[in-house]
Coordinates of C-alpha atoms in Angstrom, one line a residue:
X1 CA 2.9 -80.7 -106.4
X2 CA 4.0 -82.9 -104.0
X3 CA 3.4 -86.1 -105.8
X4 CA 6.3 -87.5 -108.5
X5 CA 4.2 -87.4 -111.8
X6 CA 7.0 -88.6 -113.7
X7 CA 7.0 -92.1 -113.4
X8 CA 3.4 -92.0 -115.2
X9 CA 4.6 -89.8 -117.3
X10 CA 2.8 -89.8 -121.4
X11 CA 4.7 -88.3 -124.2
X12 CA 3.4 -85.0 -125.8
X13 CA 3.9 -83.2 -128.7
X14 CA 7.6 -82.9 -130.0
X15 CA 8.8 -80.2 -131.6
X16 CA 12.2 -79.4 -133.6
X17 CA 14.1 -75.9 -133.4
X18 CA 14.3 -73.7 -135.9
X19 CA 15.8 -70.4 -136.5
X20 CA 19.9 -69.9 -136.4
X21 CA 21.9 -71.8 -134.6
X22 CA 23.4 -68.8 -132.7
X23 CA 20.6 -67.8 -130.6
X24 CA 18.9 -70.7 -130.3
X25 CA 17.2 -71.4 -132.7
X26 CA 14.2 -72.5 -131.5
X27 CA 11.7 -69.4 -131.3
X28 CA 9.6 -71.6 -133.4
X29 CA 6.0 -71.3 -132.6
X30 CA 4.6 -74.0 -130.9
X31 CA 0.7 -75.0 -131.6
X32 CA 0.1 -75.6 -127.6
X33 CA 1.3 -72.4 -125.1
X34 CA 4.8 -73.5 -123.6
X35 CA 5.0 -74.1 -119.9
X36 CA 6.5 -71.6 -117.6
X37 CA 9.0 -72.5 -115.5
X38 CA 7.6 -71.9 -111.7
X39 CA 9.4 -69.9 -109.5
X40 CA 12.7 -69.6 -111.6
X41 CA 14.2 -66.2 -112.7
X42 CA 16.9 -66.6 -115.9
X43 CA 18.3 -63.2 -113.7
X44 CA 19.1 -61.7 -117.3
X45 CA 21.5 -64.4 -118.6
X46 CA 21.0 -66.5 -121.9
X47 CA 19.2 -69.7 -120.5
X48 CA 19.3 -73.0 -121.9
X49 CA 15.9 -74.3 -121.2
X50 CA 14.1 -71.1 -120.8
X51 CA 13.8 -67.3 -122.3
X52 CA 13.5 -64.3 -120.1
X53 CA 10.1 -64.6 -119.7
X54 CA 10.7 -68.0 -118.1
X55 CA 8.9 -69.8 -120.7
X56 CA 9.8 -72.8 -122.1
X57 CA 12.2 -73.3 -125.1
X58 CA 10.9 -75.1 -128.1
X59 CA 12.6 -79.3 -127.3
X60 CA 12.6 -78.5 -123.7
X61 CA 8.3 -78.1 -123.1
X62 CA 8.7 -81.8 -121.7
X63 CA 11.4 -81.2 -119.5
X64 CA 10.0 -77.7 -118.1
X65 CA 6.3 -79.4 -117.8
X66 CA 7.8 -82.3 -115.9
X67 CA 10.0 -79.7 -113.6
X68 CA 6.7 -78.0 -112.5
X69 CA 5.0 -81.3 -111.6
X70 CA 7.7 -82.6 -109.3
X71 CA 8.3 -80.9 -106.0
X72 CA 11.8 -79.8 -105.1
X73 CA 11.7 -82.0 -102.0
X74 CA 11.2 -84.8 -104.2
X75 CA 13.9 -83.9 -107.0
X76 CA 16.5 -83.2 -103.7
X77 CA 15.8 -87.1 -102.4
X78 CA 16.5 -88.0 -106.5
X79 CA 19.5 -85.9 -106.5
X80 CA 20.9 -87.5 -103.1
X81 CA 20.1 -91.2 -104.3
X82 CA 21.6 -90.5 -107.4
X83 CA 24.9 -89.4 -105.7
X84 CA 25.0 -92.3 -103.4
X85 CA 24.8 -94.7 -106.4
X86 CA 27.4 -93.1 -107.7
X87 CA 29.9 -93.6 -105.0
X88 CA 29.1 -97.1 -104.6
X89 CA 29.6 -97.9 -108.4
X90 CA 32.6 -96.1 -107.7
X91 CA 32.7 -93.3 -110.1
X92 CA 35.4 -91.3 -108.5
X93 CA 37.6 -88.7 -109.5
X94 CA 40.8 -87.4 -106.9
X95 CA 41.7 -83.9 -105.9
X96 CA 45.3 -83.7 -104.8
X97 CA 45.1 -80.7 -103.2
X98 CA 41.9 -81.3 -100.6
X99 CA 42.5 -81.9 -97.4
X100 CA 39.0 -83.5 -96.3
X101 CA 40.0 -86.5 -98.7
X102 CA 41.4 -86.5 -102.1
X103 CA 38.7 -89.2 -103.6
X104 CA 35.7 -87.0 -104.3
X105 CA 32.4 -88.4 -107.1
X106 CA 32.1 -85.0 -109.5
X107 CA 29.2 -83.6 -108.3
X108 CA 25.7 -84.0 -110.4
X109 CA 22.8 -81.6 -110.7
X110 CA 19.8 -83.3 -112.0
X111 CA 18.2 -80.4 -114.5
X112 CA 20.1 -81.8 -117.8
X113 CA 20.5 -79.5 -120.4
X114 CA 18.8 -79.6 -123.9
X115 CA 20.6 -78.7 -127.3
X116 CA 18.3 -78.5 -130.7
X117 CA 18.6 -80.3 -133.3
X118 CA 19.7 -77.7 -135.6
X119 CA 22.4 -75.7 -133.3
X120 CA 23.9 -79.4 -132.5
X121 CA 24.3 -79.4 -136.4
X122 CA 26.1 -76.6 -136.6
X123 CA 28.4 -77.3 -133.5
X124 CA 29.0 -81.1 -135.2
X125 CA 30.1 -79.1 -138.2
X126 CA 32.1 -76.3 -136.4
X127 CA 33.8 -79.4 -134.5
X128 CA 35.0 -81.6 -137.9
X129 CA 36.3 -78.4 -139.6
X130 CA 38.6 -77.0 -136.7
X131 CA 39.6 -81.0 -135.8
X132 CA 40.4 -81.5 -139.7
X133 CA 42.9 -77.9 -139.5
X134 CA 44.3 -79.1 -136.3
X135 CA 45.1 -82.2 -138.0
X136 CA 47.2 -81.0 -140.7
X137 CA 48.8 -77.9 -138.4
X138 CA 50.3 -80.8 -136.4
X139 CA 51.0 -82.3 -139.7
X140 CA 52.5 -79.3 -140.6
X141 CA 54.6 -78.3 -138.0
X142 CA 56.3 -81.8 -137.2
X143 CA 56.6 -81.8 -141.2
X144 CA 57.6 -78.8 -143.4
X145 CA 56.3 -76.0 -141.6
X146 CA 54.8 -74.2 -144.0
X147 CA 52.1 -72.3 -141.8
X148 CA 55.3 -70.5 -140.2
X149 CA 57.1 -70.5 -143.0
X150 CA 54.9 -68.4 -144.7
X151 CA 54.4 -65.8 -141.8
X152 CA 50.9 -67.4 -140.7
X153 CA 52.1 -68.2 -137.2
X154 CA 55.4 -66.6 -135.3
X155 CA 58.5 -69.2 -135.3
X156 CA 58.7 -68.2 -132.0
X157 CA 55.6 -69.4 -130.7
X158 CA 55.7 -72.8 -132.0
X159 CA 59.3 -73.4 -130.7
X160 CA 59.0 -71.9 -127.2
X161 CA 55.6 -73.9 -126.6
X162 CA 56.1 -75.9 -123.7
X163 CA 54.2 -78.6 -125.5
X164 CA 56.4 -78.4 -129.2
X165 CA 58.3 -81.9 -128.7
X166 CA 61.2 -81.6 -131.3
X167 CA 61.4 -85.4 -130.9
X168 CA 58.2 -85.9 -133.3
X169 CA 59.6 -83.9 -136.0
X170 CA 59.6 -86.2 -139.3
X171 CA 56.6 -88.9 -137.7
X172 CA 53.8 -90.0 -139.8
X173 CA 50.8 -91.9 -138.1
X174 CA 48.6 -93.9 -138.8
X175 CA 46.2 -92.0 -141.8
X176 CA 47.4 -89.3 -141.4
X177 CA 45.9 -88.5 -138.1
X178 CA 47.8 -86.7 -134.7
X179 CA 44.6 -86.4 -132.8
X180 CA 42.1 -89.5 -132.8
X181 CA 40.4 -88.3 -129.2
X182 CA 39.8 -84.4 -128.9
X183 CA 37.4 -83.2 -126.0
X184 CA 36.6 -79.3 -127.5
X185 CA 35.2 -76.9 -124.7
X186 CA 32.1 -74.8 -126.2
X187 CA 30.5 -71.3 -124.6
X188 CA 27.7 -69.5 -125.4
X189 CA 27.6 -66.1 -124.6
X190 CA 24.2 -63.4 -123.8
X191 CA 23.1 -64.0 -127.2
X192 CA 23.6 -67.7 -127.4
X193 CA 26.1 -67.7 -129.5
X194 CA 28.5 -70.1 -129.2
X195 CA 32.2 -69.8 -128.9
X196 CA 35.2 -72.4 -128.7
X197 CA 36.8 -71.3 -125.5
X198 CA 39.8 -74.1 -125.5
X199 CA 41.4 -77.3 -127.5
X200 CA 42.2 -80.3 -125.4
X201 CA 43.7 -82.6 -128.0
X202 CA 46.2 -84.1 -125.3
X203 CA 44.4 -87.2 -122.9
X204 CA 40.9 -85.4 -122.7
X205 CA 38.8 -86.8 -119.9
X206 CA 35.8 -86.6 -118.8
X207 CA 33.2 -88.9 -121.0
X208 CA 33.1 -91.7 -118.9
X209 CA 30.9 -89.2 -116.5
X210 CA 28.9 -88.8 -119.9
X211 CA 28.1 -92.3 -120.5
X212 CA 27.3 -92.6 -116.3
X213 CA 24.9 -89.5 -116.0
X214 CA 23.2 -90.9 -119.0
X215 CA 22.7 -93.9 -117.3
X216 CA 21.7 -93.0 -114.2
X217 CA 19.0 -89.8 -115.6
X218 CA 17.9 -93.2 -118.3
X219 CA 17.5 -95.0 -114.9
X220 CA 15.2 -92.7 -112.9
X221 CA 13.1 -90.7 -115.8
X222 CA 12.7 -93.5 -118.3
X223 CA 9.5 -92.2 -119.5
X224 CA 10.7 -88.8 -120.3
X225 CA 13.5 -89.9 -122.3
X226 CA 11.2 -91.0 -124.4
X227 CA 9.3 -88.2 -125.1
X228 CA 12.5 -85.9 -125.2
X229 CA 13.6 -87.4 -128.1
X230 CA 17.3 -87.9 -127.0
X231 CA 20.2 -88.8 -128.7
X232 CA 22.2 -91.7 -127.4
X233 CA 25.2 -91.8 -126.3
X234 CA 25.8 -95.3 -125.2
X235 CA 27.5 -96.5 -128.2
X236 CA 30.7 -94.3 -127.1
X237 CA 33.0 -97.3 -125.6
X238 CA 32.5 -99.3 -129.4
X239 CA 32.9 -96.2 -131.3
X240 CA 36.3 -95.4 -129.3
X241 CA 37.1 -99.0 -129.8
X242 CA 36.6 -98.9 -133.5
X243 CA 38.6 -95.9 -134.1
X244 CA 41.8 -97.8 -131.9
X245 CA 41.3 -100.7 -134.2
X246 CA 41.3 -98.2 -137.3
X247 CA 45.1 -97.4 -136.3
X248 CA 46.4 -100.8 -135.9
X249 CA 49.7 -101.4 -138.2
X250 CA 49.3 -102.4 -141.7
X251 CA 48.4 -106.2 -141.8
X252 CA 47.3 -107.1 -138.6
X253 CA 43.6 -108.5 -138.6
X254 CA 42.7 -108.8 -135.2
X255 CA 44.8 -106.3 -133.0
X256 CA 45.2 -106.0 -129.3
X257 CA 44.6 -103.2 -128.0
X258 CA 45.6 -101.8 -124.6
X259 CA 44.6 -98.6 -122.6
X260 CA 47.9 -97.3 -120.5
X261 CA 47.3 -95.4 -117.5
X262 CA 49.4 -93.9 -114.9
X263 CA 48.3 -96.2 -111.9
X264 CA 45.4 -95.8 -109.3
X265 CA 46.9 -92.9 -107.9
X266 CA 45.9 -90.2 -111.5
X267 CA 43.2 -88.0 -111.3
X268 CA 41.2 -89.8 -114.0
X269 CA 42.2 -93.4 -112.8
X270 CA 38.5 -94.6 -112.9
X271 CA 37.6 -93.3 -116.1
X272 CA 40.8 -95.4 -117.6
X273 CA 39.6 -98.6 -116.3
X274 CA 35.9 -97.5 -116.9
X275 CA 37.1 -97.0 -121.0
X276 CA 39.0 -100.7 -120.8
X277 CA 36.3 -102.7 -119.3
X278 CA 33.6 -101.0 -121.5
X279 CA 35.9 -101.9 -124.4
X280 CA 37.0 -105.3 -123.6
X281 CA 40.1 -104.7 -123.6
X282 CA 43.1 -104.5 -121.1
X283 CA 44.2 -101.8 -119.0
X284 CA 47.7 -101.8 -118.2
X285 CA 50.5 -99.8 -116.9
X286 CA 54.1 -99.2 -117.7
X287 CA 55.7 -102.2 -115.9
X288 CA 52.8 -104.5 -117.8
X289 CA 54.7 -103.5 -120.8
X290 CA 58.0 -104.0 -122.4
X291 CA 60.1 -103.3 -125.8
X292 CA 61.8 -106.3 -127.9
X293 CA 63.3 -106.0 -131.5
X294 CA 60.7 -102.8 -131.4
X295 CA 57.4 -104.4 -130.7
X296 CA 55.4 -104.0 -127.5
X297 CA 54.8 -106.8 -125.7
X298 CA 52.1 -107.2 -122.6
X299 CA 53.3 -109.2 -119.6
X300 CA 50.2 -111.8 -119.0
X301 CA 50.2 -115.2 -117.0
X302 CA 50.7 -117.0 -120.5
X303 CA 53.5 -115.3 -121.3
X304 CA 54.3 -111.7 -123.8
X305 CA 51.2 -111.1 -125.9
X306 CA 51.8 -108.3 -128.9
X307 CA 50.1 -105.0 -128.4
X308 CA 49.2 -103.0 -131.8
X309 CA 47.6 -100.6 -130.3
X310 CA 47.5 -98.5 -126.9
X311 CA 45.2 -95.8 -125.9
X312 CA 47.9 -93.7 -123.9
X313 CA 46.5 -91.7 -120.6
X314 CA 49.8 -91.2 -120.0
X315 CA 51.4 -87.2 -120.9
X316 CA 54.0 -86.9 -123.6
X317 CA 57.0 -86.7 -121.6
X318 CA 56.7 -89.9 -119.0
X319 CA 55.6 -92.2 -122.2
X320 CA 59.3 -93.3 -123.1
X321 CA 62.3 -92.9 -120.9
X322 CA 64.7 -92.9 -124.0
X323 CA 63.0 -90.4 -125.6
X324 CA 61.8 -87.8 -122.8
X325 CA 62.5 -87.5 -119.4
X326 CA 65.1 -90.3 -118.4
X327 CA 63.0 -90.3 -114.6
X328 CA 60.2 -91.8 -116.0
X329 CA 59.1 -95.2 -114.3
X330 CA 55.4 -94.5 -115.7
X331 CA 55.9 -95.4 -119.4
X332 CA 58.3 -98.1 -121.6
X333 CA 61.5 -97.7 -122.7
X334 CA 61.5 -98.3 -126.2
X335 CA 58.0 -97.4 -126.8
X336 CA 58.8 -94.6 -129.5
X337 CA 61.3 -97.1 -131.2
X338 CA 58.2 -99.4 -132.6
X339 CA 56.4 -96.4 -132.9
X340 CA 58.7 -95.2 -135.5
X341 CA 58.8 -98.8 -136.7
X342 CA 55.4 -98.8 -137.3
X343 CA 54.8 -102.1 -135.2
X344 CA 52.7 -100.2 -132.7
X345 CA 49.9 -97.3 -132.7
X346 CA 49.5 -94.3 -130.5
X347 CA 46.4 -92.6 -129.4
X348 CA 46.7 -89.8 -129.0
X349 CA 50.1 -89.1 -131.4
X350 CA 52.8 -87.7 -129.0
X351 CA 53.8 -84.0 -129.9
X352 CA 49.1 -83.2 -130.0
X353 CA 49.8 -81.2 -126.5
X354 CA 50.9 -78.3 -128.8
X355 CA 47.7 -77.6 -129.9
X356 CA 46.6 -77.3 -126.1
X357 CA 48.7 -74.2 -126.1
X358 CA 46.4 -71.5 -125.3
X359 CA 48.6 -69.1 -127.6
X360 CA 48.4 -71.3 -130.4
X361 CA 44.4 -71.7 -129.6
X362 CA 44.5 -67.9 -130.8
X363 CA 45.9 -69.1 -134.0
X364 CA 43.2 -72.1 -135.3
X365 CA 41.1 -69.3 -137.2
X366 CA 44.1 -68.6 -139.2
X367 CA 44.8 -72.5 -139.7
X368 CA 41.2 -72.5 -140.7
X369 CA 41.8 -70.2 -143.4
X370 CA 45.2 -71.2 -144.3
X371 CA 44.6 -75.3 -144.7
X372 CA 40.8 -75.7 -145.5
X373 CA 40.5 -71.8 -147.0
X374 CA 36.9 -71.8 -145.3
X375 CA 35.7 -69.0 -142.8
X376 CA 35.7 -70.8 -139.4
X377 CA 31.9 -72.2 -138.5
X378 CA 32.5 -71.8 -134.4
X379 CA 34.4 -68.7 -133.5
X380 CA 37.1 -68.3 -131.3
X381 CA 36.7 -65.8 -127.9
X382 CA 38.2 -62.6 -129.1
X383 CA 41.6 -63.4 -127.5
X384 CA 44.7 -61.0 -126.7
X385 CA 48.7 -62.5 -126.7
X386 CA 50.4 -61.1 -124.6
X387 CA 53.4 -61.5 -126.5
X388 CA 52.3 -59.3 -128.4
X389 CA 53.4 -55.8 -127.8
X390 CA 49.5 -53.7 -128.5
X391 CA 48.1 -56.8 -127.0
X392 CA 49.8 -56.8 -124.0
X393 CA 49.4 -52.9 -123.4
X394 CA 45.6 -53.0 -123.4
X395 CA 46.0 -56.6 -121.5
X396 CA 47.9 -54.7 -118.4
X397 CA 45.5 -51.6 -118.8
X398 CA 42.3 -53.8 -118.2
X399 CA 43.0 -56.4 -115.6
X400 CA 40.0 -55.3 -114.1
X401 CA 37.8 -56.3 -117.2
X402 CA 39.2 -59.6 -118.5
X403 CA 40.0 -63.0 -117.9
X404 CA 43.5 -64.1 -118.0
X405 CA 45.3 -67.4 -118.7
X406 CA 48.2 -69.0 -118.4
X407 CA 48.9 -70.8 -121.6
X408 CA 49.7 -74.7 -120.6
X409 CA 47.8 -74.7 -117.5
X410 CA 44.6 -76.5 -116.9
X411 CA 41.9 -77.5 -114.6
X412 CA 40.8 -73.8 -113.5
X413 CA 44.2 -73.2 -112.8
X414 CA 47.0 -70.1 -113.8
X415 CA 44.1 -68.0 -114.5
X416 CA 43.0 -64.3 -113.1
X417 CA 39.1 -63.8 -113.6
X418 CA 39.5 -59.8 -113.2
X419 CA 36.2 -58.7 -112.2
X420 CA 36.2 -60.9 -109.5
X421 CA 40.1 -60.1 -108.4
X422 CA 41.8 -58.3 -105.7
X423 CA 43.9 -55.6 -106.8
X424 CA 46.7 -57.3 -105.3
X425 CA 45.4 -60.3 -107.4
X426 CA 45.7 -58.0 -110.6
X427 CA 48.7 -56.3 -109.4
X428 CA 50.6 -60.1 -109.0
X429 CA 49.3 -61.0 -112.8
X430 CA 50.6 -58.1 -114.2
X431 CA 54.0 -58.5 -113.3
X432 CA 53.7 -62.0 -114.3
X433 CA 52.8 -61.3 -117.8
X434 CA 55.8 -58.4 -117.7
X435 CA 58.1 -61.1 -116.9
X436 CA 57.4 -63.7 -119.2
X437 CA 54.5 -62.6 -122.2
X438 CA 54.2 -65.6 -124.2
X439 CA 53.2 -67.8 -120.8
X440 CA 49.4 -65.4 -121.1
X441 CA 46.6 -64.7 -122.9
X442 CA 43.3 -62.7 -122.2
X443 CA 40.1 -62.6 -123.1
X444 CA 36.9 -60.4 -122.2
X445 CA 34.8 -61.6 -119.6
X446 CA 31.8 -63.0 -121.2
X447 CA 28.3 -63.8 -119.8
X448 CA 28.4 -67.5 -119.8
X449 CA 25.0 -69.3 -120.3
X450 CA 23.2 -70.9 -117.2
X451 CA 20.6 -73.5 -116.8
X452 CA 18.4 -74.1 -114.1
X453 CA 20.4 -76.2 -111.1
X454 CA 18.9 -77.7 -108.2
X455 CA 19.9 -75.7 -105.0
X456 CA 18.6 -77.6 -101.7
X457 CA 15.0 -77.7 -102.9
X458 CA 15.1 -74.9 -104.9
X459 CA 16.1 -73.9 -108.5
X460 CA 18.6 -71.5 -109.4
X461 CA 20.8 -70.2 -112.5
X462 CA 24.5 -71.7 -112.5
X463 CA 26.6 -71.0 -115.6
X464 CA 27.5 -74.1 -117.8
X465 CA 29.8 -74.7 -120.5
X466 CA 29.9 -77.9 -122.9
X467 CA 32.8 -80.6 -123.8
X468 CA 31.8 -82.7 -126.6
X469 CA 34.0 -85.4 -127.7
X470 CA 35.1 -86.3 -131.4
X471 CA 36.9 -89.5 -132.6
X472 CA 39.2 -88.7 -135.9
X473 CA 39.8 -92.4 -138.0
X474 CA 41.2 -90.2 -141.1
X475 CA 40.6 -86.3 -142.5
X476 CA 37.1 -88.0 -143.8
X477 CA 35.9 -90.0 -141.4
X478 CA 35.2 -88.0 -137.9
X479 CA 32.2 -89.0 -135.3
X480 CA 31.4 -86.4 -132.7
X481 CA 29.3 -87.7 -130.1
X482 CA 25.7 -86.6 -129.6
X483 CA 26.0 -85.2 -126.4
X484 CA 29.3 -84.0 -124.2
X485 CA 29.5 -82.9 -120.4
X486 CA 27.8 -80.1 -119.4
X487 CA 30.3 -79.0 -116.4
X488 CA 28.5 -76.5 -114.2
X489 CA 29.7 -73.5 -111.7
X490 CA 27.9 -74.5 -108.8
X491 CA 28.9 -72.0 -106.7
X492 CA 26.2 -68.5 -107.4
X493 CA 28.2 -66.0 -109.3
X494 CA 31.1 -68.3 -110.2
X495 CA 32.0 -68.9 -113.9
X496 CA 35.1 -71.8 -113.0
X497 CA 33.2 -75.2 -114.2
X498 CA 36.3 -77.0 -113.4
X499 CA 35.3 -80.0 -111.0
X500 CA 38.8 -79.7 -109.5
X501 CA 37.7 -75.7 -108.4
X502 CA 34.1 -77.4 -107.1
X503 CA 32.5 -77.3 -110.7
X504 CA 29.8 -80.4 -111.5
X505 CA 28.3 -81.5 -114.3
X506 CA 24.6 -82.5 -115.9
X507 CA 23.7 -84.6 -118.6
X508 CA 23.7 -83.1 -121.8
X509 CA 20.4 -84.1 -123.9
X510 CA 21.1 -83.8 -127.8
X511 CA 17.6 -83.6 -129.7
X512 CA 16.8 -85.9 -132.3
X513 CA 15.5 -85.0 -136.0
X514 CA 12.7 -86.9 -137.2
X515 CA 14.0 -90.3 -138.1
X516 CA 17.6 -89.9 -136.4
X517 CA 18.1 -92.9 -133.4
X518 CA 17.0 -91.9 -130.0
X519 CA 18.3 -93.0 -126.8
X520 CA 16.2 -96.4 -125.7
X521 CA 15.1 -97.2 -122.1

């Protein structure tokens, strides 16, 4: 139809999934025929919103029904305004490495993707466990070391992580807690399963585009929001904000609390100011800071002001020049001082990058086990380690069949998608992981999910992954947001989601259980 239906849109029947959570769960029948999706082939992947048949997935009928009343010309002139807005509010991220310009907006499809009620249960769950064992591994290994000391995890691994900081060893934050911010990266494979492909426990970015694709997809289909029965996820910024507050030092009442970026010129720049202004709170840099008698002080035009608390964007080894690298001119000198003192609070705990280590990600199963002694509730990808001597054999042997990774790299980068690889491609990774085996890992090449993307006018499958984002106060008290980024491959074929390597993303639409809030509009 040519006409756009949706602004008159009236709500219809909900429904909730059922079923397990690994194949989605929502086969339930339905007491009206689901839509069809028109003109859409799934093309033999596991679908989000649809099944083979293209039929519509129990939670998504709305979306699907809506899809088929709206003509592509008219979702393409959405998608376009959408964009523009977007640039003018300024929601920007930069690309080093791109010579038509470095400031780039991540692009945006505007098909969101649904999640049931009952598989988001079981991901929330998944989430708190392997955040609670992360918690006390980092714990652990800046404590006694009992995980290695018992044969659990190699010695070797911990100390030749590029990301161990020996400098931690013997710190105790604030309740106990290493990682307060953790963005976790979810798969689902052909069956729908779904998989933890990789930790990011460091400075993970990235929900500031949640809270803005909400707001914009709130902004142009208010009326099916409402018969969605979405989640919300507006209420990030005073969540974040209460967690920072949570950390402040024993006795203060009313804490200041900073964010500390880089400067303009980081990647995530406008997601740090984005977090600060939705917070209230200041956003400062290095030079805004200094040390006396270990306590933090602010620089403002009424003189130092006290800072409890910072919300550090900046990496472990530029945060304190006495401490890590002596070049640093993007972080305080004295900072870890009153840290140790106690007089100020870190978010996230320097030393977290370890558990980043994409040889130690191969490991969290095992700290499942060892800390919690529960049977992990989200799997791992089967994963090889190279330093492994039987891993790395079958690793070399079948280049042309897996994916492999460096193990500190990030943003699509250091990795070797085989299938897709030259042999001289293959041939240059395998003498890399000869030369140095505990820098790789590799994993089988699995069918990602997809979900219907707008092409020019047109819809077509583009592979997806998930990053939903949990805030830790103490091992009893975690939040994990309804809702994440969906980053998606935009290019046909391609499985990279990283916006750096021309990935986008999608709003991400959590479905409500009967009498849980739902996003107003």
């Amino acid at each position: 139809m040519s006409t756009d239906p949706s602004s008159s849109w009236q709500s219809q029947s909900q429904s909730q999934a059922s079923g397990t959570a690994s194949a989605d769960a929502s086969e339930k029948p339905s007491a009206q025929p689901l839509p069809r999706l028109i003109d859409y082939d799934p093309g033999g992947f596991f679908d989000e919103l649809v099944n083979d048949q293209s039929i519509a997935r129990p939670d998504t009928e709305v979306l699907v029904d809506m899809i088929n009343r709206i003509s592509g010309e008219t979702l393409a002139r959405r998608q376009r305004a959408i964009e523009r807005a977007m640039y003018r509010m300024g929601i920007t991220f930069t690309v080093y490495s791109d010579s038509r310009g470095t400031e780039k907006i991540m692009p945006f499809d505007i098909i969101p993707r649904v999640v049931p009620a009952i598989l988001w249960h079981h991901i929330e769950a998944g989430l708190k466990q392997r955040i609670g064992a992360l918690n006390r591994f980092l714990s652990d290994i800046y404590g006694p070391q009992n995980i290695i000391n018992d044969g659990v995890i190699p010695r070797e691994l911990v100390d030749t992580s590029k990301d161990f900081r020996p400098q931690c060893i013997g710190l105790t934050p604030p309740n106990g807690v290493w990682c307060h911010i953790t963005g976790t990266d979810l798969i689902r494979d052909s069956s729908g399963t779904v998989y933890v492909l990789e930790d990011n426990l460091r400075c993970p970015s990235g929900v500031s585009y949640v809270l803005q694709n909400r707001a914009v997809m709130k902004k142009n289909f208010p009326q099916l929001f409402d018969a969605s029965r979405v989640r919300p996820v507006n209420d990030y910024p005073a969540r974040l904000y209460n967690t920072l507050v949570s950390m402040a030092p024993e006795g203060v009442r009313n804490p200041v609390v900073a964010v500390l970026t880089p400067g303009v010129y980081n990647s995530a720049y406008y997601e740090h100011s984005f977090l600060a202004q939705q917070m209230g709170v200041e956003l400062v840099e290095g030079r805004d800071l200094m040390v006396k008698d270990d306590r933090v002080y602010m620089r403002t035009t009424e003189g130092l002001q006290q800072v409890h608390v910072l919300y550090r964007r900046v990496d472990d080894m530029f945060l304190d020049p006495e401490v890590f690298r002596e070049d640093s001119v993007l972080g305080v000198a004295g900072l870890m001082r009153a840290y140790r003192a106690g007089n100020i609070a870190l978010a996230n705990a320097p030393g977290t990058g370890i558990a980043d280590d994409k040889v130690i990600y191969a490991y969290v199963p095992k700290m499942i086990d060892y800390y919690l002694g529960e049977t992990p509730i989200l799997e791992n990808v089967p994963t090889y380690v190279c330093l492994d001597e039987d891993d790395r054999r079958h690793v070399l042997e079948n280049l042309d069949t897996l994916v492999v990774k460096a193990a500190n790299e990030s943003g699509g980068y250091g990795i070797l998608i085989g299938p897709h690889a030259t042999p001289a491609e293959r041939e240059k990774f395998g003498e890399l992981i000869r030369e140095n085996p505990r820098n790789y890992i590799a994993q089988p090449t699995l069918s990602l999910s997809r979900v219907p993307t707008l092409v020019g006018e047109s819809l077509e499958g583009r592979h997806v992954d998930l990053r939903p984002y949990i805030l830790c106060r103490s091992p009893t008290d975690v939040d994990v947001i309804p809702g994440g980024l969906t980053r998606v491959a935009l290019k046909r074929g391609s499985l990279v989601v990283n916006s750096s390597q021309g990935g986008g993303s999608k709003d991400t639409w959590v479905v409500a259980n009967p009498g849980e809030e739902t996003a107003s509009t």
